[in-house]
Structure formats: C-alpha cells, structure tokens
Coordinates of C-alpha atoms in Angstrom, one line a residue:
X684 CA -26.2 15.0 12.7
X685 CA -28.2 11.8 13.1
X686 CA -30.5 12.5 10.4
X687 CA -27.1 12.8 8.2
X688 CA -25.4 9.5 9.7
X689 CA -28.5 8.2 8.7
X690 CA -28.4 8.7 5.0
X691 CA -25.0 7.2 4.9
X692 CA -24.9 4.2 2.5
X693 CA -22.7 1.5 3.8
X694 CA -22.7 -1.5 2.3
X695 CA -20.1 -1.3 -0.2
X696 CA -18.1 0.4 2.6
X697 CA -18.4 -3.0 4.5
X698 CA -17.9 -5.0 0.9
X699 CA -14.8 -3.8 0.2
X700 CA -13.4 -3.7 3.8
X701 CA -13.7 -7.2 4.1
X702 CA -12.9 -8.5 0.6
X703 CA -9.4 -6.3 0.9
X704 CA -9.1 -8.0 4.5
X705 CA -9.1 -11.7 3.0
X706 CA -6.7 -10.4 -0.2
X707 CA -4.7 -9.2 2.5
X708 CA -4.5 -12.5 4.0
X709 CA -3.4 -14.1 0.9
X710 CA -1.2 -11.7 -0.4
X711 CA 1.3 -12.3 3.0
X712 CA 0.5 -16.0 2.6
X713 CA 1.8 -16.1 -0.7
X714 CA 4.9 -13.9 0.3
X715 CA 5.7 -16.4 2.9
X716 CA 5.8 -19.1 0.4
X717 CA 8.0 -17.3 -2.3
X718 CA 10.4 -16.5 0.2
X719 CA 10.6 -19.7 1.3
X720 CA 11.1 -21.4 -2.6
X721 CA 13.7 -19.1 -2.9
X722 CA 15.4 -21.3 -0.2
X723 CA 13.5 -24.6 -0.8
X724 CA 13.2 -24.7 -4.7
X725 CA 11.3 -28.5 -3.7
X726 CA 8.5 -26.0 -2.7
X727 CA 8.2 -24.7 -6.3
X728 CA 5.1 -27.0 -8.2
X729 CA 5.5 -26.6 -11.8
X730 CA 3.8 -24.9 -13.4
X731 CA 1.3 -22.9 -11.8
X732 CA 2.9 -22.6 -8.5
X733 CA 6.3 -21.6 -9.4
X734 CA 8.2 -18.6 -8.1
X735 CA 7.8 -16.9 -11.2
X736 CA 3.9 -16.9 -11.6
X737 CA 3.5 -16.6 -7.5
X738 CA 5.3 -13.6 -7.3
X739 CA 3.4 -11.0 -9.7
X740 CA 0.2 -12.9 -7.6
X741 CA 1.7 -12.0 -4.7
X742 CA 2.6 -7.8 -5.8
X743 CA -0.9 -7.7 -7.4
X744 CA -2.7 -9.1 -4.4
X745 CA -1.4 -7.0 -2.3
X746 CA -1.6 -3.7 -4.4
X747 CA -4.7 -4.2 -6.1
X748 CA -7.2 -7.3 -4.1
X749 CA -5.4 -5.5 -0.5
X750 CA -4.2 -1.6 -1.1
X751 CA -7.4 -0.8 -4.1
X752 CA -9.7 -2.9 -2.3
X753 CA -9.4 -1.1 1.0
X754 CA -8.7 2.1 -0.5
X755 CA -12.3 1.7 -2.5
X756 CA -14.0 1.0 1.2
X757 CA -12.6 3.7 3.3
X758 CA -12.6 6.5 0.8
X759 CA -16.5 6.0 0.3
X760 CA -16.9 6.2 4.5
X761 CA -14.4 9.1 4.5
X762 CA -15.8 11.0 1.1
X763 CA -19.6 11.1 3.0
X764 CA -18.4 11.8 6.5
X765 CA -16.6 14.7 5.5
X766 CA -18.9 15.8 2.4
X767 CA -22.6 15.3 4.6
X768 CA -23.5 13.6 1.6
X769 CA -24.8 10.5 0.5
X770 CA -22.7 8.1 -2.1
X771 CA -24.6 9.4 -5.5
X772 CA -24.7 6.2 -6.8
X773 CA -24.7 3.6 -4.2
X774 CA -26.1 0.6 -6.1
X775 CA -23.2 1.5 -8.8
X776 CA -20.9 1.0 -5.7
X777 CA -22.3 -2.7 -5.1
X778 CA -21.8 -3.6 -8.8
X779 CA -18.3 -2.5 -8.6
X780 CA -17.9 -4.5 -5.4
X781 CA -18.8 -7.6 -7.6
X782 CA -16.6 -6.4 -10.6
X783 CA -13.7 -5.7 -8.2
X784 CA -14.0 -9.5 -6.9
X785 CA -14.5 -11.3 -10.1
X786 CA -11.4 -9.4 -11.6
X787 CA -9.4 -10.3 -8.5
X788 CA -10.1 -13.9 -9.2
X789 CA -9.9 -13.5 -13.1
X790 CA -6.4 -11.7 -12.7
X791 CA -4.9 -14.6 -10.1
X792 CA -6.1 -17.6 -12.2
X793 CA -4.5 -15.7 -15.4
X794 CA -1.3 -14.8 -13.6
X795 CA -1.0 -18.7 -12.5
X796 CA -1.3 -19.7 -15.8
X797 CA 0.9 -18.2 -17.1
X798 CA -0.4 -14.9 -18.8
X799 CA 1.8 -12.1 -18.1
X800 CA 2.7 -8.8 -20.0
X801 CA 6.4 -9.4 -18.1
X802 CA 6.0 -5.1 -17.1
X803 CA 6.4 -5.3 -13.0
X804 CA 3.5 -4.3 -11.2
X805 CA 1.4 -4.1 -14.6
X806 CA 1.7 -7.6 -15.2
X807 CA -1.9 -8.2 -16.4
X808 CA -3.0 -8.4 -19.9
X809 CA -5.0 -6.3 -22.0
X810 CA -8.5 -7.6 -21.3
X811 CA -7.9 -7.4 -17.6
X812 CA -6.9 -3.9 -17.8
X813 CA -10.0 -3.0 -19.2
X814 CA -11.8 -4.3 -16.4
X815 CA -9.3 -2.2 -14.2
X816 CA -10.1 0.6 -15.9
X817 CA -13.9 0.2 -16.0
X818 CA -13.2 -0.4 -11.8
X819 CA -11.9 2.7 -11.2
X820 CA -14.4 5.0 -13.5
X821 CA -17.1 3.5 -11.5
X822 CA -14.9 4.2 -8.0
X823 CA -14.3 8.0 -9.5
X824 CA -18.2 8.7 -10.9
X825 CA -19.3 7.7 -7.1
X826 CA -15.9 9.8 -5.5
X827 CA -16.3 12.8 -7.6
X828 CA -19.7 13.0 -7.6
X829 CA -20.3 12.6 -3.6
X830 CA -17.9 15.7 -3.4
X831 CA -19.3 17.5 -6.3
X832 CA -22.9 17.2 -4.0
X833 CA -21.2 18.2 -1.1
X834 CA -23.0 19.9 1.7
X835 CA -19.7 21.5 3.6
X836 CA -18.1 23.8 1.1
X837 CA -14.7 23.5 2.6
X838 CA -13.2 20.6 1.5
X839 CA -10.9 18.8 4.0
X840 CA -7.3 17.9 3.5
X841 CA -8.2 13.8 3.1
X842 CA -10.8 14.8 0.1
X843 CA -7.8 16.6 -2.0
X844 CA -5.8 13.3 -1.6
X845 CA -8.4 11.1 -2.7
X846 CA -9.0 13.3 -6.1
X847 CA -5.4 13.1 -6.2
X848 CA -5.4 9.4 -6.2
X849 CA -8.5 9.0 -8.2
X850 CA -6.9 11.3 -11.4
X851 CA -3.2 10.1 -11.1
X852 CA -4.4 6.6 -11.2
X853 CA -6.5 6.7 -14.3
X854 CA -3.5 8.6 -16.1
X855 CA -0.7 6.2 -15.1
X856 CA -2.4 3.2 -15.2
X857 CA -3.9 3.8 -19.0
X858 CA -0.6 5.0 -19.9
X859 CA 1.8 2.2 -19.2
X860 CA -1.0 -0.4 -20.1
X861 CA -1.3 1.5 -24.0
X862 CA -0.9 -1.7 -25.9
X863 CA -1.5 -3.8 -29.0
X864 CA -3.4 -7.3 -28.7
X865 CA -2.1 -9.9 -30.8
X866 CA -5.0 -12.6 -28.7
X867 CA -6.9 -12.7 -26.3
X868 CA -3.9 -13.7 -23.9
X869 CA -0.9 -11.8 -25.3
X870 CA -0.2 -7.9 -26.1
X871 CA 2.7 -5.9 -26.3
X872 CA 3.5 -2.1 -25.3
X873 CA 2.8 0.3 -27.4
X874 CA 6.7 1.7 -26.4
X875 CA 9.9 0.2 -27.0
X876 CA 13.4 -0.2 -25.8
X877 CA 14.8 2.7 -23.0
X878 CA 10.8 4.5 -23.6
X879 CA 9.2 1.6 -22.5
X880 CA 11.6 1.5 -19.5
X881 CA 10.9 4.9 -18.9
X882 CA 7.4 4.8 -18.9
X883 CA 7.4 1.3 -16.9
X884 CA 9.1 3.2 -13.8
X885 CA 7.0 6.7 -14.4
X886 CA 4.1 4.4 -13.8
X887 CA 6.0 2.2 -11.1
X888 CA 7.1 4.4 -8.9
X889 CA 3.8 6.7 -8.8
X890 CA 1.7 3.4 -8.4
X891 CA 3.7 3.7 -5.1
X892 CA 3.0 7.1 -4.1
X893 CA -0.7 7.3 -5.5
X894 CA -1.8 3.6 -4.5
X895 CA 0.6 3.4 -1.2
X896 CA 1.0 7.0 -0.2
X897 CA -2.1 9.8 -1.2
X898 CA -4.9 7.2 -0.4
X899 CA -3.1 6.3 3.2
X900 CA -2.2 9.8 3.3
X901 CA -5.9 10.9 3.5
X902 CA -6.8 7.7 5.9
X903 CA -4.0 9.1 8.1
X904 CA -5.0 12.3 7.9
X905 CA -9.0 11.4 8.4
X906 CA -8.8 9.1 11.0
X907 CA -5.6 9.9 13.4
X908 CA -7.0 12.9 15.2
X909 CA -10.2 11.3 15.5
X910 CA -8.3 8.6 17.4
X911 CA -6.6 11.0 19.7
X912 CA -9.7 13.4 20.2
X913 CA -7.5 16.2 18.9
X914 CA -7.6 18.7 15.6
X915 CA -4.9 18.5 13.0
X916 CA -1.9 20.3 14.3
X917 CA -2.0 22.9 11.0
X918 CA -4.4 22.5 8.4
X919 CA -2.1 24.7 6.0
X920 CA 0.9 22.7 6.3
X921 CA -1.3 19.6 5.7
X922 CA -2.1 21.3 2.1
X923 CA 1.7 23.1 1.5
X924 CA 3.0 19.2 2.2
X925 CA -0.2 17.9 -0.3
X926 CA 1.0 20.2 -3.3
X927 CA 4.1 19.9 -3.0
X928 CA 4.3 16.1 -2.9
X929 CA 1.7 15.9 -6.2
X930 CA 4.4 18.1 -7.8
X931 CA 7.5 16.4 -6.9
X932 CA 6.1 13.2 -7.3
X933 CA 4.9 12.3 -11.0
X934 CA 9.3 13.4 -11.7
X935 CA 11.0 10.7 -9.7
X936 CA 10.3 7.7 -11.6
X937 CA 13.4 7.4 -13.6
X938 CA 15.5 6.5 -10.4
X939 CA 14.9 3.0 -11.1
X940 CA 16.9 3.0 -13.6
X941 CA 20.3 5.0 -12.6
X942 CA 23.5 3.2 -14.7
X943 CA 20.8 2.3 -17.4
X944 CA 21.3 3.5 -21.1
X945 CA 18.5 5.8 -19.9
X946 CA 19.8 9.2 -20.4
X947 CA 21.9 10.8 -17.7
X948 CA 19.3 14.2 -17.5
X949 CA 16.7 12.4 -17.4
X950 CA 18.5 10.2 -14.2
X951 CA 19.4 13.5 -12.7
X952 CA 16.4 15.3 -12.8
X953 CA 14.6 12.5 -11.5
X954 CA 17.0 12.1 -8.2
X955 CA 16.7 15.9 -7.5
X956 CA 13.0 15.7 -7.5
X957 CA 13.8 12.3 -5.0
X958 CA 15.5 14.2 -2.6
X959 CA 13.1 17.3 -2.6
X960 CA 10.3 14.9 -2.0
X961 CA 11.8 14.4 1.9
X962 CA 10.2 17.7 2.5
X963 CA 6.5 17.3 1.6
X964 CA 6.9 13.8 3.1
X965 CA 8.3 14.8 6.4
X966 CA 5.6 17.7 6.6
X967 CA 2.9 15.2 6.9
X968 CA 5.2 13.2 9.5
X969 CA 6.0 16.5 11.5
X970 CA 1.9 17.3 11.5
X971 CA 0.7 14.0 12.9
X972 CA 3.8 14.3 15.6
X973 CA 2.3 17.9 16.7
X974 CA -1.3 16.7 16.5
X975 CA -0.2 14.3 19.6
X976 CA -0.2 17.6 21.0
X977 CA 2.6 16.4 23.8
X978 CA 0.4 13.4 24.9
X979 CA 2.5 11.0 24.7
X980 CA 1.6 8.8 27.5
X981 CA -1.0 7.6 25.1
X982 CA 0.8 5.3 23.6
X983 CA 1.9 3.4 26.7
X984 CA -2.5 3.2 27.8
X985 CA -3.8 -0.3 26.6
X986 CA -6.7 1.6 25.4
X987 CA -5.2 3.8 22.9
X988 CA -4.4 1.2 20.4
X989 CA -5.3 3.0 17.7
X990 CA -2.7 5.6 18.3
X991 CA 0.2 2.8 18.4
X992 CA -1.2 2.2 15.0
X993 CA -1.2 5.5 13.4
X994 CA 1.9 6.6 15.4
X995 CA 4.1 4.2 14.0
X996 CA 2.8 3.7 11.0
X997 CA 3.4 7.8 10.1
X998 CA 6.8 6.9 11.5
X999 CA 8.0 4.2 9.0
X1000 CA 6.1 6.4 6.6
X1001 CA 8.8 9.0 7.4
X1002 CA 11.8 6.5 7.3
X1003 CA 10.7 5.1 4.2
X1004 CA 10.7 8.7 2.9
X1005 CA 14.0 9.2 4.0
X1006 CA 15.7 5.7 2.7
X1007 CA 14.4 5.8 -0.4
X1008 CA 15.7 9.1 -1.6
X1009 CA 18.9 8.0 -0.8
X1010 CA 18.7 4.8 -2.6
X1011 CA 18.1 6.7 -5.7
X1012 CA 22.0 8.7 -5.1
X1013 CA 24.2 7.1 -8.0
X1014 CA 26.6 6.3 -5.3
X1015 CA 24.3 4.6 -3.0
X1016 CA 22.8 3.0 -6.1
X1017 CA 25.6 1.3 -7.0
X1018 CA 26.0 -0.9 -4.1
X1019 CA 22.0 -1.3 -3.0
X1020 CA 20.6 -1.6 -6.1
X1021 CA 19.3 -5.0 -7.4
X1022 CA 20.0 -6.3 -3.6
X1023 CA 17.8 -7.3 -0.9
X1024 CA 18.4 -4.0 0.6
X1025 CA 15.4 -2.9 -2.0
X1026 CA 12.4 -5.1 -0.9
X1027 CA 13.3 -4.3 2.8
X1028 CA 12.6 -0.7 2.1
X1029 CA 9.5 -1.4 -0.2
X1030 CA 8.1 -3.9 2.6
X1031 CA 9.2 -0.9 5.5
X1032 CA 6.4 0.8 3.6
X1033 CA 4.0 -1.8 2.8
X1034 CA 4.0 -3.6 6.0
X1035 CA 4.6 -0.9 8.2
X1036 CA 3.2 2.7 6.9
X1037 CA 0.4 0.8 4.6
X1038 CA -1.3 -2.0 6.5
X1039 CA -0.9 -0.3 9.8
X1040 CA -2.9 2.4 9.0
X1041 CA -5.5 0.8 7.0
X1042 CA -5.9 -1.1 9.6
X1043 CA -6.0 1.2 12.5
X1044 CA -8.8 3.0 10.0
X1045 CA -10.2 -0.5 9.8
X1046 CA -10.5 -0.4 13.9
X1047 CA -12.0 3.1 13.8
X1048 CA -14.4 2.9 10.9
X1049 CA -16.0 -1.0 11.5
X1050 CA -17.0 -0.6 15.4
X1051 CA -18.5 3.0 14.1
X1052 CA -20.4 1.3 11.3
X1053 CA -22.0 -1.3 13.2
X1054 CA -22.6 1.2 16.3
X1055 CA -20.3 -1.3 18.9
X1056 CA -17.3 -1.7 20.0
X1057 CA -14.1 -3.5 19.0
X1058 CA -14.4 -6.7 20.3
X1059 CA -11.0 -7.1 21.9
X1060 CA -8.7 -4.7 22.7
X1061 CA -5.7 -7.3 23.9
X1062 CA -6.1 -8.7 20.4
X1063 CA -5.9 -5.6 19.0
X1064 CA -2.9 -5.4 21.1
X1065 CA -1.3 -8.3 20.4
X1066 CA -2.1 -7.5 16.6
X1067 CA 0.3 -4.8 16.9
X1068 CA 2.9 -5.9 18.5
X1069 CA 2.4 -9.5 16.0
X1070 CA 3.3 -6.9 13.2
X1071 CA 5.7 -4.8 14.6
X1072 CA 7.6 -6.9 15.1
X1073 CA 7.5 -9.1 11.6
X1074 CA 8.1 -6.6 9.5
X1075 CA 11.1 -5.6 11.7
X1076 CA 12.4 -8.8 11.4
X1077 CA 11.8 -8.6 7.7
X1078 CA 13.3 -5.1 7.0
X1079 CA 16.6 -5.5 9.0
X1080 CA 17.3 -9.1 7.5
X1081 CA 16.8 -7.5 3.8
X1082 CA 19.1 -4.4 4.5
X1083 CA 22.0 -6.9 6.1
X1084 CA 21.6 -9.2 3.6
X1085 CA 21.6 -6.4 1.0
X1086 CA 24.7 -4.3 2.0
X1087 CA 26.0 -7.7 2.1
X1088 CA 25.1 -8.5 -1.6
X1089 CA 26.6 -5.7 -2.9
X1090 CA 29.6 -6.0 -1.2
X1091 CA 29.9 -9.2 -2.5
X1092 CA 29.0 -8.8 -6.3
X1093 CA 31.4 -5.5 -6.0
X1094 CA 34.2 -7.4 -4.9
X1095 CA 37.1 -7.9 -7.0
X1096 CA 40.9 -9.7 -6.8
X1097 CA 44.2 -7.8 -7.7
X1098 CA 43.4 -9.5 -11.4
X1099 CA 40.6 -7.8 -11.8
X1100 CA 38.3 -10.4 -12.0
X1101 CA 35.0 -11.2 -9.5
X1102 CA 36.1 -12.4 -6.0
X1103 CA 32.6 -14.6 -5.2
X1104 CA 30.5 -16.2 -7.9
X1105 CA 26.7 -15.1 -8.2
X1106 CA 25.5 -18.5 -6.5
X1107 CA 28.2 -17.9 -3.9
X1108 CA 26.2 -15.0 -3.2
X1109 CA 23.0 -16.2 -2.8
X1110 CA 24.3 -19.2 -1.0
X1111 CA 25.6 -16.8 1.6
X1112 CA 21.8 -15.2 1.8
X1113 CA 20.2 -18.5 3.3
X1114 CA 19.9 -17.4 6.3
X1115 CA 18.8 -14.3 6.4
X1116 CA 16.2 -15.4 3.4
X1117 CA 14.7 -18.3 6.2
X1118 CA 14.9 -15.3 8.8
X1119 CA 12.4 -13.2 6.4
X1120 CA 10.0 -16.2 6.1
X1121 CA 9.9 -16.6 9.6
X1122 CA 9.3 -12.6 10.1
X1123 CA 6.2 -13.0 7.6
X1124 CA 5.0 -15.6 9.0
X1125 CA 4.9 -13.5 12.7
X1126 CA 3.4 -11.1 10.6
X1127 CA 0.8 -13.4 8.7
X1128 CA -0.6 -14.4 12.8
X1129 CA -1.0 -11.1 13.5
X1130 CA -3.0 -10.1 10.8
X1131 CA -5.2 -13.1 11.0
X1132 CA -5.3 -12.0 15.0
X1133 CA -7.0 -8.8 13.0
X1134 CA -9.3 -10.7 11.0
X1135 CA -10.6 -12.7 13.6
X1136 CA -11.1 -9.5 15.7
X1137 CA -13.0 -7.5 13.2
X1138 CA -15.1 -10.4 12.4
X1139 CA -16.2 -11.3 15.8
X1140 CA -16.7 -6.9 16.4
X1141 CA -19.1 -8.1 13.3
X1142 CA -20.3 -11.1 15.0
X1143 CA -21.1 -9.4 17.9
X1144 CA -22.4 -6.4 17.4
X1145 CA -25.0 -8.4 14.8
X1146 CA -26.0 -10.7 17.8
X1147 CA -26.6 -7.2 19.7
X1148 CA -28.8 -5.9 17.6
X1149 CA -31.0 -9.3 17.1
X1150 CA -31.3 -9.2 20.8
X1151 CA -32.4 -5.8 21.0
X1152 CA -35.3 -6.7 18.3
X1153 CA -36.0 -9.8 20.1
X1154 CA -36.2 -7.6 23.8

C-alpha cells in the first residue's frame, strides 16, 4: 500500500486544487457585484465592467476557472486512488495546468472586452474553444489512460462517472461551439433560428448535469464514506441510479424553451425525460442517506465536519432535483420562468450541492496529500455554517422575489391590458435583489474562511516537514 501511495503523482492534483480555489474566489466576487449593479446601475464602469460583460465572466468563472478546474484536480487523486495506478502522463498534466490558467485569463480579458458569441454559457469565441478543446483531450488522454492501466479490475462507481463526464463533455461542447469565423474575434453558429435554440439548451442543460452533477457525483460518491468510515450503502443502486441518469439526461434540454416556437413534441418529450430524471437523482440521495448507516449524531460532533459537508450538500443535490423538474411543467413554466425564481434554483445547486462537496473533497484530499491535518477545524466550522447560510439567504429571496415576478407580469385589469409596468416590477424587486448581495457576500467570507484554512493546512504541514529535515 505505501509503495503504491508512493508512486502517486500529485502535483497537478495540487495545481488545479488551488487555481479552481482562487477562480472560485472571483467567480462569487463578481456575483456580488452584478447583483448589486442590478440595484446600483452607478456601480456599472463602461465599458469593460458593465453588467453585460461581468456576467458571462461571472457563469464562466465559475463553471469553467471553479467547477473544470476542481474537477481536473480531484479526478486525477480519485482516478489513481482507486485505479493503483500512476497518472500515465504526469508532465502532460502540468502542461495542461499551465494551458488551463492562461485560457482562464485569455477567456476573462476577451469576455471584458467585449468578445462574446451571445450563446449563454458558451459565450467564448472560436479560438478560445480550441484551446477548451485541446484542455480537455489532454485531461481525457491522462483519465482514460490511468484507468485503461489500471491495477484493480473492478472499476468503482466514481470512475464510470468521470468517463461519463470526460465523453459527454467533448460531445456537447464541440457540438454547440460548431461555427464559422469571420476574424479572429467574431464567429457565428453553424445552426440557425429554433435549431440553434435547440442545440444551445441540449448543450446547456447537460453542461449542468455533466459539469455540475457526474463529476460531483463521483467526488460524492469517492469521498463521503471515506469521511464517515463506512462502505457505500449498495454499490448496485449506485450503478442502476448512474445509467439511468446518463440515459435520461442528454433528453431534457429542450425544457428551456417550453412556449417557444420550438415544437410541442419536442417540449414534451423533453419534460417527460425531466420528471423521470427524479428517480436516478434521488437514488444517489437515498444511497448517501443509508450509507450514514443510522449515525446520525455525527453531524452534531465538531469533529465530523466533513459529513455536514457532504450531508447537505447530497441534500440540496436532491431538492434541486426535485425543483427543477417541476419548473420544466408548462403550468409551472408559465409563472416561474424568466423570474428570479430560476437563478435561486440554479445557485441551490451551485452554491449548495457544487461547492459544498468540492469542498468537503478539498478537506479530505489536501490534509491526505500533504500527510497533516486540517489546520482548523472551528474554521472549517464556521466555513459551513458561513455558506449555509448565504446561499439560504440567496435561494429563498430568488424564489419570493420570483413567484412574485410572475404574479406581477401575469396580472391583468378587466380591460385586458397589464396591471404593473415591467419597471414597476423590478422596482418592487429592490429589496430582495440587496438581500441576495448581502447573502453572497456571507457566502464570499466563508469561502475565503476556506481558503485561508487550506492554505495555512499547506503552510503548516510544509513548516513540519522542514522541521523534521532540520531535526
């Protein structure tokens, strides 16, 4: 066992741990300050850092410098831990650590400036998504590889949802980015008019479930009953839920665009496959619930903050999965959609079920690395409880706020005609838009509470071992 730990290659683990930690920083810095220019247009510094260019920074921070960044570092720990194997290529690794940086960089400058395909969540243009591209080859040769190599024959549930992200990926993102350069700066889709829709929320909605959902999926799965010293409660239900959800999944996209000239089958077929996905979702939910094994009580000990982490994280994981396929009902679509209501359920999952769990597998995997422990538990504590309680703040204000949007835009006097005015509406959202600032900023301390406890665990543990040469 030692001789294998030893062999490990980490230092592209540790690269993209902490470059996904400081893109995680400013992606909910950012956040904070588009929600408050929605309020304080005063706050909004033409041209680079207006609302409209700081808001594709702030989705492709988070998704790609924060969620790809950390998914890169803790699938190569988990893909040699559980394969007894060696990255294959582990100097490829450290040159995609570089790439992955400098395109970060490349892709904020060009979104400030202006440079913007106008597609949500594939905003970048066409030279950046060859870099993209190139990213995730390398991340794939070194993922497929390591498994192909593999030492243990059986291949853990975590491994099939990191070859599920690493192949739905490549195919969405190449997909939706097919376009036609007319410079260096501007392209345009290769689809057009309700296709190009169509294809836009195909890829948008599966960026969710195979950027927000498989990759966290197998960190859940990897790390939780290593946290409470327990097996998996059922390995088979752990693969029945996997297929299923790879399945369902790649369907649902068109219930973005429910009352669009989209076609009505298509709209249908798309919300059955919605509301079938609550199964395979809830499976996963029910399996880390039964793994707990009845212990409850460890989630009260100060100890066990790890389990606080993963516990609630698999639990807004499992209300997200519930909310969502009800937003995609024609009836519940017509009064949520294009409201508030929307980016408290998208931030329920991204604040809660997303950075939660990356990092509770942050906790787990960095003190393991580095042979120490964390260096504060109260701050890992308080880290929690920092977070819980922002993006509770943040999700309840969005849903009141929404329901209230709706009713308002739906309103209508005996004439016919609109009771409130659109800027009646949004003047009636001030406060609950200054409340969501306020939550992301409660959640923005507690992260950098995390930041400054992983990198004094760093710190630390460094000092240790100089001390230890020195002795």
């Amino acid at each position: 066992m030692s001789t294998a730990t030893e062999a490990y290659t980490y230092d592209a683990v540790k690269g993209f741990t902490f470059s996904s930690m400081l893109w995680g920083a400013v992606t909910v810095l950012v956040g904070i300050l588009i929600s408050a220019q929605l309020v304080y247009p005063e706050l909004n510094f033409a041209p680079w850092l207006t609302y409209g260019r700081l808001r594709p920074l702030h989705t492709n921070a988070g998704a790609i410098g924060f969620g790809i960044g950390a998914i890169f570092g803790v699938s190569f720990y988990i893909t040699q831990r559980l394969t007894g194997t060696k990255l294959v290529f582990p100097k490829l690794a450290r040159v995609q650590l570089w790439l992955f940086n400098i395109a970060v960089v490349l892709a904020a400058l060009s979104l400030l400036g202006g440079m913007n395909t106008t597609k949500e969540y594939a905003e970048l243009e066409w030279p950046l998504d060859i870099v993209v591209v190139i990213l995730w080859v390398m991340f794939a040769i070194n993922i497929l590889g390591t498994i192909y190599k593999r030492k243990h024959l059986q291949m853990y549930i975590s491994l099939w949802y990191i070859i599920a992200t690493v192949v739905a990926v490549a195919i969405l993102y190449i997909v939706n980015n097919l376009a036609i350069p007319v410079s260096l700066t501007k392209s345009y889709s290769v689809f057009s008019g309700v296709n190009d829709a169509n294809v836009q929320w195909w890829y948008g909605h599966n960026a969710v479930g195979f950027i927000f959902t498989t990759p966290i999926l197998a960190m859940f799965y990897y790390f939780f009953p290593k946290s409470v010293n327990l097996p998996i409660f059922s390995h088979r239900l752990s693969i029945v839920a996997f297929w299923s959800l790879v399945f369902a999944y790649l369907w649902t996209g068109a219930h973005h665009l429910v009352y669009t000239p989209t076609p009505d089958w298509i709209q249908t077929l798309a919300i059955a496959f919605t509301i079938f996905l609550i199964a395979p979702s809830w499976g996963s939910v029910v399996n880390g619930y039964y793994t707990m094994g009845g212990n409850w009580d460890m989630m009260k000990e100060k100890d066990n903050y790890l389990i606080k982490f993963f516990i609630t994280g698999i639990t807004f994981y499992g209300l997200q999965t519930v909310q969502g396929p009800s937003q995609g009902l024609r009836t519940v679509s017509a009064l949520m959609h294009y409201t508030d209501y929307v980016p408290g359920h998208v931030h329920m999952g991204t604040m809660g079920w997303v950075t939660m769990t990356i990092s509770a597998s942050i906790y787990y995997m960095i003190p393991h690395i580095y042979k120490t422990k964390i260096f504060s538990i109260k701050l890992a504590n308080l880290h929690f409880y920092l977070v819980f309680v922002g993006q509770i703040m943040f999700s309840i204000t969005m849903w009141i706020t929404g329901l209230q949007q709706g009713a308002m835009w739906r309103k209508t006097d005996p004439d016919g005609s609109l009771t409130y005015s659109f800027i009646e509406t949004n003047l009636a959202n001030i406060h609950y838009w200054n409340l969501r600032t306020f939550a992301g900023i409660i959640f923005l301390a507690g992260f950098l509470v995390f930041v400054y406890n992983i990198a004094m665990t760093v710190k630390t543990a460094k000092i240790g071992n100089l001390q230890g040469e020195v002795a």
